[in-house]
mmCIF file of C-alpha atoms in Angstrom:
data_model
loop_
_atom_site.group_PDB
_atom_site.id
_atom_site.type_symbol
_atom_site.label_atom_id
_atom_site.label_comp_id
_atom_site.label_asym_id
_atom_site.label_seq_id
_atom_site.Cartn_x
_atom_site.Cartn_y
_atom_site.Cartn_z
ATOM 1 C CA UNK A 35 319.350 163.885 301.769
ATOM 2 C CA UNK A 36 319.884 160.397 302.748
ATOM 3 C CA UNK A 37 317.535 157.804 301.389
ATOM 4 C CA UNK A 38 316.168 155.447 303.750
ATOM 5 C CA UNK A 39 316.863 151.916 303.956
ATOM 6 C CA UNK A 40 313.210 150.564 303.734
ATOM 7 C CA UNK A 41 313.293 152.671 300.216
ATOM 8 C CA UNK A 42 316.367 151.298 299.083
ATOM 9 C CA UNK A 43 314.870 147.585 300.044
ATOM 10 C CA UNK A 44 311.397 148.006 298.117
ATOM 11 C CA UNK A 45 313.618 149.351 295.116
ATOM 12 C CA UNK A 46 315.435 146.231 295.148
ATOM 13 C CA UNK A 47 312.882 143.740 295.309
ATOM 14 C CA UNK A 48 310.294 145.604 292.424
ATOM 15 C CA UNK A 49 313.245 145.393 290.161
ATOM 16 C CA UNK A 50 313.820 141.655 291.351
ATOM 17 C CA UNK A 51 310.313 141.119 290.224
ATOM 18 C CA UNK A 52 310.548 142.633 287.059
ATOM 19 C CA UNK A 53 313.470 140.702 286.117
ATOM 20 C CA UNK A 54 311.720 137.345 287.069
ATOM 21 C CA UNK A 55 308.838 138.040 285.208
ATOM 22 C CA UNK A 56 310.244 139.174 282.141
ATOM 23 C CA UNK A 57 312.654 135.724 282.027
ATOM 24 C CA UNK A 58 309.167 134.058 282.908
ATOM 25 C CA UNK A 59 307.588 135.524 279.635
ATOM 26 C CA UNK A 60 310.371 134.784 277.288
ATOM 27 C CA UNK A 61 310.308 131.360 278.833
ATOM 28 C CA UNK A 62 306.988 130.767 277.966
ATOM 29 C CA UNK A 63 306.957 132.224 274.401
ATOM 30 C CA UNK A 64 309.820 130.268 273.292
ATOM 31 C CA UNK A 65 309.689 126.670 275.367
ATOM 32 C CA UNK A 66 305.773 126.162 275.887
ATOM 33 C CA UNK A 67 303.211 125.330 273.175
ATOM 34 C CA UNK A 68 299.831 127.184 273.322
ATOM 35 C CA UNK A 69 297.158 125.467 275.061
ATOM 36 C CA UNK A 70 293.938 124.790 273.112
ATOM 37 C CA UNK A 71 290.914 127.209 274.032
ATOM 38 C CA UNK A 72 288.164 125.545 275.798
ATOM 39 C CA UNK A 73 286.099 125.124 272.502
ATOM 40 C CA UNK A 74 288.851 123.115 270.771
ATOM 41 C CA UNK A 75 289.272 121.213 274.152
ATOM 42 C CA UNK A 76 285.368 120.105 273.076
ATOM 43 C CA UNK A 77 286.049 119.578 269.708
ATOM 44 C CA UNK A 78 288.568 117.445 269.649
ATOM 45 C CA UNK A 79 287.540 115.202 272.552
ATOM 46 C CA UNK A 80 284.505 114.495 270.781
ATOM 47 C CA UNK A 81 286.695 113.161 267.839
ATOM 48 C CA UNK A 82 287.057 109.227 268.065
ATOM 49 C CA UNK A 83 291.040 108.109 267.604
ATOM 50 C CA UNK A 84 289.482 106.112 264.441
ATOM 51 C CA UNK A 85 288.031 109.299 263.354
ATOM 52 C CA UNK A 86 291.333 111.334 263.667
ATOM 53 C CA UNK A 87 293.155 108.202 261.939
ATOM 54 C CA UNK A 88 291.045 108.719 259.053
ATOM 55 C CA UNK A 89 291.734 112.180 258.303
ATOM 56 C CA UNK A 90 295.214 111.764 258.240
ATOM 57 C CA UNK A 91 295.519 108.264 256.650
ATOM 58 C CA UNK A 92 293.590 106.619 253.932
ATOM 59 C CA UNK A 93 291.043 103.519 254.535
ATOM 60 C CA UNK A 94 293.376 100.702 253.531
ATOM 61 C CA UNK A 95 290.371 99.274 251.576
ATOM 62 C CA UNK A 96 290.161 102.988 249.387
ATOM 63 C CA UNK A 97 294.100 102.083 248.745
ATOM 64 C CA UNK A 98 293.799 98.532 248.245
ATOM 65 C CA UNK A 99 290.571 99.367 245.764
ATOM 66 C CA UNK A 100 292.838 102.315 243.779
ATOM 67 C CA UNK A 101 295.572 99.646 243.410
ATOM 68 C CA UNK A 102 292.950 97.345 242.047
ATOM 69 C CA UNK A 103 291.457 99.852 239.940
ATOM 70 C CA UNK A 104 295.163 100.714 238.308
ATOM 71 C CA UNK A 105 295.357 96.728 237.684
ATOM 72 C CA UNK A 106 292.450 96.166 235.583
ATOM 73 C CA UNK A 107 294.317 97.452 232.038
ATOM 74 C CA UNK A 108 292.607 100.609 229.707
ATOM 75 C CA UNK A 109 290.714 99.522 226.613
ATOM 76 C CA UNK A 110 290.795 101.390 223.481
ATOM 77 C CA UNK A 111 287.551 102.108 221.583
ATOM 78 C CA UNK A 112 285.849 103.912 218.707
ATOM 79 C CA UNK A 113 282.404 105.351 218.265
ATOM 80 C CA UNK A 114 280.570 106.781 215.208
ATOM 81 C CA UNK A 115 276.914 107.520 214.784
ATOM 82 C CA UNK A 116 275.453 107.343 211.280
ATOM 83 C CA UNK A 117 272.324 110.298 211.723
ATOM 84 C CA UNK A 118 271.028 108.579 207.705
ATOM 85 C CA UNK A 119 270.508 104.957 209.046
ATOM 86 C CA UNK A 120 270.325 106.025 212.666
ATOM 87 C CA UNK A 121 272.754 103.053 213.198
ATOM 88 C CA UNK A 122 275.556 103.547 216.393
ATOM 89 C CA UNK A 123 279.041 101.745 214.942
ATOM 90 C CA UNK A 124 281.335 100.558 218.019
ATOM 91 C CA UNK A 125 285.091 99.944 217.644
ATOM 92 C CA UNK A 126 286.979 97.319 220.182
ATOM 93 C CA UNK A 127 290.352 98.475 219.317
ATOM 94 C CA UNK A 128 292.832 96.819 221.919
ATOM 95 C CA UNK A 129 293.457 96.486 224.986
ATOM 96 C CA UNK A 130 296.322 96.825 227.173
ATOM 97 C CA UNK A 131 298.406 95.638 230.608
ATOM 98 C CA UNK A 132 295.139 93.278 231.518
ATOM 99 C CA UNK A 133 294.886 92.395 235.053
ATOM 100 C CA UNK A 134 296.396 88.379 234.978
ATOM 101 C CA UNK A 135 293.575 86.030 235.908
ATOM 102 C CA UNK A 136 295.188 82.821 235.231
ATOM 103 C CA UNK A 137 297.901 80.740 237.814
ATOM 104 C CA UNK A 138 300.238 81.244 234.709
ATOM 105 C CA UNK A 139 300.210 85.032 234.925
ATOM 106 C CA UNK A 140 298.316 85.423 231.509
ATOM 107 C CA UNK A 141 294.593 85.868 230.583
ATOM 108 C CA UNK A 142 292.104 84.470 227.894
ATOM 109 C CA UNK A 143 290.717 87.941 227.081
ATOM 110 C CA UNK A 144 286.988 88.690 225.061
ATOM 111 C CA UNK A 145 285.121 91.448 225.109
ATOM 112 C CA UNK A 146 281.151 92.139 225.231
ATOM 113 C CA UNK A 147 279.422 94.697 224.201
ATOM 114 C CA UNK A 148 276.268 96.021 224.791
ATOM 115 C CA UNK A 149 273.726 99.176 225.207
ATOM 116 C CA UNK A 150 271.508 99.508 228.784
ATOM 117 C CA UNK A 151 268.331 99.931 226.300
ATOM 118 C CA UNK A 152 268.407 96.611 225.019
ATOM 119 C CA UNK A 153 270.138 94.299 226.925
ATOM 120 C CA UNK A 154 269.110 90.930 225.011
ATOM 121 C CA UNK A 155 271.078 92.430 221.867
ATOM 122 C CA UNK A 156 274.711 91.761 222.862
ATOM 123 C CA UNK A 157 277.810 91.035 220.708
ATOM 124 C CA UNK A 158 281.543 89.313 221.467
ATOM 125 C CA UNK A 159 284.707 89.624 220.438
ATOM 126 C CA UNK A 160 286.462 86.935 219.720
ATOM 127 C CA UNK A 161 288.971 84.953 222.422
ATOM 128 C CA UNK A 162 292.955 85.882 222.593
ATOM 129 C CA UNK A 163 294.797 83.301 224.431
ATOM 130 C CA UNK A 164 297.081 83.955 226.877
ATOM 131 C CA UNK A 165 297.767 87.508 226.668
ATOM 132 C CA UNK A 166 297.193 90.640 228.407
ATOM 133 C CA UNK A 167 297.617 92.996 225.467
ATOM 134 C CA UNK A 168 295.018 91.714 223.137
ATOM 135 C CA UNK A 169 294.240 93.087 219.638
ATOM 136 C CA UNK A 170 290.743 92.735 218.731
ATOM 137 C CA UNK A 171 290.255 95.088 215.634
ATOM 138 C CA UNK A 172 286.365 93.982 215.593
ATOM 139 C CA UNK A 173 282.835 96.515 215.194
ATOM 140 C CA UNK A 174 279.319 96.409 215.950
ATOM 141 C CA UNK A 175 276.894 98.056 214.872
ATOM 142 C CA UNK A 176 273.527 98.754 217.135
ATOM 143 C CA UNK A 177 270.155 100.270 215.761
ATOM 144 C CA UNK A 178 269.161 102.977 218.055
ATOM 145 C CA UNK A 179 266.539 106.221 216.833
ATOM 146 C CA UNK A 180 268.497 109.199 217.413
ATOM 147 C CA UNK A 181 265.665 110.226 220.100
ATOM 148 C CA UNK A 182 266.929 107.400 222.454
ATOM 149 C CA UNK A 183 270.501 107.986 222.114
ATOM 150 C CA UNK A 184 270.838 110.226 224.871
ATOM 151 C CA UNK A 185 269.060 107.822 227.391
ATOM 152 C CA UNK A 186 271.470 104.670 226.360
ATOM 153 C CA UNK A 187 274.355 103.801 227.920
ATOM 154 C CA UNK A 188 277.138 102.153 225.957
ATOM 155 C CA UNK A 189 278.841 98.946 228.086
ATOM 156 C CA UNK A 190 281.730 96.989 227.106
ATOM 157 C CA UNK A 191 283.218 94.417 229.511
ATOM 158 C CA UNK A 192 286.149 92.405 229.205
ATOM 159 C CA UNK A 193 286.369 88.927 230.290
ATOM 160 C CA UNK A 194 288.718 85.638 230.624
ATOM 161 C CA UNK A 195 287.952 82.836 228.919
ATOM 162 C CA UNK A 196 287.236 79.938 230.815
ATOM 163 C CA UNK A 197 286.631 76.578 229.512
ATOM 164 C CA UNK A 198 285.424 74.398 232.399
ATOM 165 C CA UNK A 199 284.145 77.296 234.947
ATOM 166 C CA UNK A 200 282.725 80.456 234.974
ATOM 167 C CA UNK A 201 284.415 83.330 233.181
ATOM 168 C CA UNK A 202 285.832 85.827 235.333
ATOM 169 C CA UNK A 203 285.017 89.534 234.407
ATOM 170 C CA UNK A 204 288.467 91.737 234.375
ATOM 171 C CA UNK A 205 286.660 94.841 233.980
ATOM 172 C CA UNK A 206 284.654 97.398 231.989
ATOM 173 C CA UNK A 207 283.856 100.660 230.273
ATOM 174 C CA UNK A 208 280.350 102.740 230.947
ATOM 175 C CA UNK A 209 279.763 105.220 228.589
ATOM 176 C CA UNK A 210 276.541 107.541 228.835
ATOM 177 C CA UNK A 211 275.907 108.542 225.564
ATOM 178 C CA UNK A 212 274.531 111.103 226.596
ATOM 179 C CA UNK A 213 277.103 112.779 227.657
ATOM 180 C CA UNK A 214 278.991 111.957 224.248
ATOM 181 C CA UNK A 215 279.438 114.066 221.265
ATOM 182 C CA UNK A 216 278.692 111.731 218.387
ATOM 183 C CA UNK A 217 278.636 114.379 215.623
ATOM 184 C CA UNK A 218 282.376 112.991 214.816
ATOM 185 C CA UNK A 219 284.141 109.866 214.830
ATOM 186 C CA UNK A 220 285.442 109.475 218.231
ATOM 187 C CA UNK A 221 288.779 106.972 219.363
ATOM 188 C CA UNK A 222 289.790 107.097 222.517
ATOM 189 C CA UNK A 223 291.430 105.138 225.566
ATOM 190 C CA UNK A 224 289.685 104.711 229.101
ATOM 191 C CA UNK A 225 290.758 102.565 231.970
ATOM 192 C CA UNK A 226 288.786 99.451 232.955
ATOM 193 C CA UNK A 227 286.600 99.781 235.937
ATOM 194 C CA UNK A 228 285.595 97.179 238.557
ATOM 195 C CA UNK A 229 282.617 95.642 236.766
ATOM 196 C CA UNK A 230 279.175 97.369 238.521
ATOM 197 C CA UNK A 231 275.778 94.943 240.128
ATOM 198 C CA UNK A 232 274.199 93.419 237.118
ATOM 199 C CA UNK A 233 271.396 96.239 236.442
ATOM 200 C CA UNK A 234 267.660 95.320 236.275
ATOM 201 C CA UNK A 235 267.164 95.908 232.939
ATOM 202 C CA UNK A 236 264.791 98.535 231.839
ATOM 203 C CA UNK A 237 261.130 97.386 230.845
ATOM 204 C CA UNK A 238 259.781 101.010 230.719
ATOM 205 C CA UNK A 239 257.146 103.195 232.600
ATOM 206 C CA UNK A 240 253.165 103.538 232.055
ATOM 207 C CA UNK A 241 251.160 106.842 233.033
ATOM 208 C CA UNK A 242 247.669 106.572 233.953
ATOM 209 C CA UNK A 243 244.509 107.410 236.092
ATOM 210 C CA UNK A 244 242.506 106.423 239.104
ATOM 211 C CA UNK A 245 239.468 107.838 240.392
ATOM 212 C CA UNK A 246 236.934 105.916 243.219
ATOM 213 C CA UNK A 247 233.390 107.084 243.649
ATOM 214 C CA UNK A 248 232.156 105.215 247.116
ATOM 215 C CA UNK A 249 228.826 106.130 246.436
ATOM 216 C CA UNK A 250 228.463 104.871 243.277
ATOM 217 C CA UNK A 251 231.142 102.051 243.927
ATOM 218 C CA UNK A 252 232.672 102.735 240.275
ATOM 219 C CA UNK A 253 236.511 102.396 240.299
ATOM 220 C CA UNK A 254 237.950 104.047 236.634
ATOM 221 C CA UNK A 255 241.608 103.220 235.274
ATOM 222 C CA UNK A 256 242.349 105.683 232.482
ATOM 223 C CA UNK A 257 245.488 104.291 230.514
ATOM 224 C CA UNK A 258 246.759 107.091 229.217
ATOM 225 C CA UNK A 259 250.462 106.908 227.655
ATOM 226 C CA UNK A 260 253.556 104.468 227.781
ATOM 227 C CA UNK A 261 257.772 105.862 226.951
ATOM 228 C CA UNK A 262 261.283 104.086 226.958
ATOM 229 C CA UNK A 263 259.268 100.348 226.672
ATOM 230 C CA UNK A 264 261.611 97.357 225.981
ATOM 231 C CA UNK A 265 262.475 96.133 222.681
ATOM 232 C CA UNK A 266 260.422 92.907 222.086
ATOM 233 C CA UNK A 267 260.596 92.599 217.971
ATOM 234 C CA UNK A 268 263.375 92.216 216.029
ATOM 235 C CA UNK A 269 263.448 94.825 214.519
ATOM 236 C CA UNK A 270 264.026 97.239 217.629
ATOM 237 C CA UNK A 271 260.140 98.039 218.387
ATOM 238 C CA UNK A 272 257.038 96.468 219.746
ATOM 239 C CA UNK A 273 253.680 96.246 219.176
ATOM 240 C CA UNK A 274 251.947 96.954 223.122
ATOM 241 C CA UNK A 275 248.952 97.262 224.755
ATOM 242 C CA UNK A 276 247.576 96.883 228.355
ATOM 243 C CA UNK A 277 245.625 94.506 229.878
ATOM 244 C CA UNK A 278 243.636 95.739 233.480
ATOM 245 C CA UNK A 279 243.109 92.908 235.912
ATOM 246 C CA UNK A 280 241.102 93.133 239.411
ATOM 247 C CA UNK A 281 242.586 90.550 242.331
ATOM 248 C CA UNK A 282 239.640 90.143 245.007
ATOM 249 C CA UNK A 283 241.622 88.424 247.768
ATOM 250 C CA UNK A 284 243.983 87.219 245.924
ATOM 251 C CA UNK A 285 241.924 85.685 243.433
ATOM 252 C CA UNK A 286 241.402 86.729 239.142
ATOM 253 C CA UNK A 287 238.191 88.846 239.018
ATOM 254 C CA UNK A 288 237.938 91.101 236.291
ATOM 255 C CA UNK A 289 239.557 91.931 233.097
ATOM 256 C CA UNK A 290 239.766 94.462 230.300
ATOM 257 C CA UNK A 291 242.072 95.035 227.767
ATOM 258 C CA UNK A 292 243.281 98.288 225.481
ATOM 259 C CA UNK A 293 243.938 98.381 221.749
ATOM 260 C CA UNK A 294 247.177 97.194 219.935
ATOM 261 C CA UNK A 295 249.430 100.373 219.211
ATOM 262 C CA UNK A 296 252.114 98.966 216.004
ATOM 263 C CA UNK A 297 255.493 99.868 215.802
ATOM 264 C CA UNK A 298 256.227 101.860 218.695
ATOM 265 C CA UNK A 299 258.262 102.425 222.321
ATOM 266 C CA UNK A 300 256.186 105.419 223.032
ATOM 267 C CA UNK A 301 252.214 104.222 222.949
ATOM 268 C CA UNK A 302 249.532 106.718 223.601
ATOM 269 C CA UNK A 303 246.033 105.071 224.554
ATOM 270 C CA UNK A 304 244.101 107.180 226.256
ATOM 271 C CA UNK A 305 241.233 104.252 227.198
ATOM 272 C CA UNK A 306 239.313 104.271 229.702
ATOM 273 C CA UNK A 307 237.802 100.909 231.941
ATOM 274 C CA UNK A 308 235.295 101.544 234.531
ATOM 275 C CA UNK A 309 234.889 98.333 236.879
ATOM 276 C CA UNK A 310 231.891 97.927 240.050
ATOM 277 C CA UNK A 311 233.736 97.377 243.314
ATOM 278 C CA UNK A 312 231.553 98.015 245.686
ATOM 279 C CA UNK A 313 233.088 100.139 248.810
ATOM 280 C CA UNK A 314 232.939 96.919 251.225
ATOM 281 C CA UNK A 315 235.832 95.577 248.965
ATOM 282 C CA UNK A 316 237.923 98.183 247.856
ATOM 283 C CA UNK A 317 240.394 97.203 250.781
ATOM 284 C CA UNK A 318 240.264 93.751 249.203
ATOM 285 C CA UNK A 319 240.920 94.672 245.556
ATOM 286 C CA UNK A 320 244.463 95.315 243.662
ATOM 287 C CA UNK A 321 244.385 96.239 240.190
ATOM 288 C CA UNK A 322 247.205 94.521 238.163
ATOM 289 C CA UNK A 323 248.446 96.895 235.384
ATOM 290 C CA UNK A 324 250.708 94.815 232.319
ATOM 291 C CA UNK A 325 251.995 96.147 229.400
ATOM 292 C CA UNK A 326 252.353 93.045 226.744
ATOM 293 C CA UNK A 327 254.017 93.001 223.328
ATOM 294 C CA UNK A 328 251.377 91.538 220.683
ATOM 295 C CA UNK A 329 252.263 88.721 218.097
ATOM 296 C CA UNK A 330 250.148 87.638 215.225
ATOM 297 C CA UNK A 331 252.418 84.280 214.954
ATOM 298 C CA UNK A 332 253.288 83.312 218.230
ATOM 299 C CA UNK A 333 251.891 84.146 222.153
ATOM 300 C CA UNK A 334 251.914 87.642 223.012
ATOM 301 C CA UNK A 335 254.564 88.215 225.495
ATOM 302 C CA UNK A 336 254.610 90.453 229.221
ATOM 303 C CA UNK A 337 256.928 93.145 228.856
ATOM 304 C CA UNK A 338 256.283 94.417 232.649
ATOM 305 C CA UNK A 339 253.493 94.928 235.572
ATOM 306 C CA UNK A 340 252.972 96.457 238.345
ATOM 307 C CA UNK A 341 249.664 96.773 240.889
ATOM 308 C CA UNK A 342 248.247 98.985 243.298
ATOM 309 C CA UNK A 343 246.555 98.144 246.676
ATOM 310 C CA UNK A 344 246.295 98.121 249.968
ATOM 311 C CA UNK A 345 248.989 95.533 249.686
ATOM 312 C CA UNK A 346 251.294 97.454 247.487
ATOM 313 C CA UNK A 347 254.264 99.291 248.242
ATOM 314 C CA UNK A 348 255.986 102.641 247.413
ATOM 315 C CA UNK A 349 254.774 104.752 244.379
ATOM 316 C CA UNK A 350 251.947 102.122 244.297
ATOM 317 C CA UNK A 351 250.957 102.077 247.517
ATOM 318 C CA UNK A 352 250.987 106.063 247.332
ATOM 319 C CA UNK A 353 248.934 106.102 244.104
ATOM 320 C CA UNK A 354 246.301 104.022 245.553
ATOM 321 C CA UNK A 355 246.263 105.791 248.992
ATOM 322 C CA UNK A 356 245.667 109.249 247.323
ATOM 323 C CA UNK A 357 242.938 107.550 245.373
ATOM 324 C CA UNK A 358 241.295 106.748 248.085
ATOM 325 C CA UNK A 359 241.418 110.010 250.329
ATOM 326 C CA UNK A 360 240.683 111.584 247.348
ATOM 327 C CA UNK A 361 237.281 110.150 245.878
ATOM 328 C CA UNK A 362 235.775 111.716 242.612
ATOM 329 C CA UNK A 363 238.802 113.095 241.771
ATOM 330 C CA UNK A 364 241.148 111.197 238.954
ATOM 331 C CA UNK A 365 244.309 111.304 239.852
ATOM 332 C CA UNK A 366 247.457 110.685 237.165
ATOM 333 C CA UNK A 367 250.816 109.427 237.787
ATOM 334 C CA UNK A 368 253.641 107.670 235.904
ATOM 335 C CA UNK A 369 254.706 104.310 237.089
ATOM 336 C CA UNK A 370 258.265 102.087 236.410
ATOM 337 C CA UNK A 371 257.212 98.558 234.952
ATOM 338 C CA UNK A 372 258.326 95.708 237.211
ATOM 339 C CA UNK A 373 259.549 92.122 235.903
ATOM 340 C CA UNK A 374 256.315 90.059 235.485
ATOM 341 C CA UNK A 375 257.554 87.200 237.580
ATOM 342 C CA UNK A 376 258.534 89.256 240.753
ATOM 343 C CA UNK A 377 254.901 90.979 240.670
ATOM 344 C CA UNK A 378 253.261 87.655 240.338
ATOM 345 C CA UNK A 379 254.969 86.290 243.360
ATOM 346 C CA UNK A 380 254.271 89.644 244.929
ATOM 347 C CA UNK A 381 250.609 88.600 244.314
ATOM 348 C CA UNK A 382 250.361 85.030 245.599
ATOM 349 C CA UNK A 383 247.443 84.618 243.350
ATOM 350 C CA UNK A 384 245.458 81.382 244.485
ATOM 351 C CA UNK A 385 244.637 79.783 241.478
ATOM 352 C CA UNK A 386 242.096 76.777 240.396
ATOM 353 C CA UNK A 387 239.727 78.740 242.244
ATOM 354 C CA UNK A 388 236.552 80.441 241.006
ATOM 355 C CA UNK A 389 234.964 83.344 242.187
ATOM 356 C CA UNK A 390 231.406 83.490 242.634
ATOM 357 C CA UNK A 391 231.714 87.041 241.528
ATOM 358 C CA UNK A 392 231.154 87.849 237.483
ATOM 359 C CA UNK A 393 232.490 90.420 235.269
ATOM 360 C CA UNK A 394 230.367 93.133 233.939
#
């Protein structure tokens, strides 16, 4: 039977088709890259160039600080805690490729060492000159109770000599002890770090009470307990107690003091002072709360304050607030000391000026 020509026509062209599109599909899969999907499309638009340049390149101020770090030099050290005498014994071994701080490519290098808990009791090395491989070969020795190991930190920071200026810290070595197994000697190497913020040293933290009665107008401050205070004797311990004031508008109103507690970082009072402010001026009232070091010989010296008020801020300011939404009700909480001088400017305290109020 003959086939027609239409027939032999479609025949043609389907297999033309087929033929185009299977060149058009192994075009594709080997020549063309695959589009993103829509989501991606989002994703990556709403990814600044900056953005995308940081995920594949390094901040050149993370590479300029890891060259800086790698500068510095390592320090070798040794550590030994005598449990008996309750004494920590430091080792400044040597030090080696020091970062050069002079023009002539040398350094003067010291070292000082120190502990976070007590920060007035420091001791040096002495000075190598012109070197940046020193070899000190010196110890120390620190008193520290076993109980306040743990929450010491061990610094030592090494410095270049300067005669006529400032001396430049090169860098230095934090150690929590804490985190430090002192049951054996230990000797060890550890890089020098760019030297941290001068801390604000540590003066210690005081629990106690309030509780406001508005009808009754009685305001009570229960002084209950004191931990970690600073070291204000020379032998490693104080000798606190706590002295209440009351500020009416920035004026000295009323005092009251607690009992000396010998010997000791970690008081425990539990005193109680009951003052009469009257519920018209309880907005105009801040109680000062100082923790002082007695002395038989000389003046008795702040260790650290703090005070509560309207015109307080943070834990203070919270402390007080409570108080007052809460009245009857005593209400505990612990408190970090402050330096004495910062709270007293805090204050503003007029003085030379008296008060036609009186104590009770």
């Amino acid at each position: 039977v003959p086939v027609p020509k239409w027939a032999l026509i479609t025949v043609a062209v389907a297999g033309a088709i087929l033929v185009l599109l299977f060149l058009i599909c192994i075009v594709k899969c080997c020549c063309s890259k695959k589009k993103p999907t829509k989501k991606e499309r989002i994703g990556l638009c709403a990814v600044s160039n900056s953005t995308m340049t940081s995920l594949v390149q390094p901040e050149m101020e993370d590479l300029e600080r890891e060259v800086e770090q790698k500068r510095r030099g390592k320090l070798q050290y040794s550590l030994e805690y005598n449990f008996r005498k309750q004494e920590l014994n430091i080792g400044v071994k040597q030090a080696v490729e020091l970062k050069a701080m002079d023009s002539g490519g040398t350094s003067d290098p010291y070292v000082i060492v120190y502990l976070t808990s007590d920060m007035k009791k420091r001791y040096e090395t002495k000075v190598y000159r012109k070197t940046l491989n020193p070899i000190f070969n010196e110890s120390f020795t620190f008193q520290v109770p076993q109980a306040e190991v743990s929450e010491s930190t061990l610094v030592m920071q090494v410095y270049d000599f300067n005669r006529f200026a400032k001396h430049d810290i090169i860098g230095e070595v934090r150690l929590p002890l804490a985190n430090v197994k002192l049951q054996h000697v230990i000797e060890q190497w550890s890089d020098l770090a760019v030297a941290s913020k001068v801390e604000e040293e540590h003066l210690g933290e005081i629990c106690f009470s309030l509780r406001y009665v508005p009808s009754t107008g009685k305001l009570t401050v229960l002084i209950l307990e004191a931990k970690q205070l600073k070291r204000m004797d020379s032998h490693g311990l104080s000798d606190p107690f706590v002295k209440v004031h009351l500020i009416l508008n920035r004026k000295k109103w009323k005092k009251k003091k607690t009992s000396v507690k010998k010997n000791t970082l970690t008081p425990y009072f539990n005193e109680v002072f009951v003052f009469e402010v009257p519920f018209s001026q309880i907005q105009h009232v801040d109680v000062v709360i100082s923790v002082w070091d007695h002395d038989k010989v000389t003046k008795n010296e702040p260790i650290g304050k703090l005070f509560l008020g309207c015109r307080a801020t943070g834990n203070q300011l919270r402390h007080w607030s409570d108080m007052l939404s809460n009245p009857r009700r005593p209400l505990a909480q612990w408190h970090i000391l402050q330096p004495p001088e910062v709270v007293d400017k805090a204050l503003g305290l007029k003085s030379h000026l008296k008060l036609p109020l009186h104590s009770r």
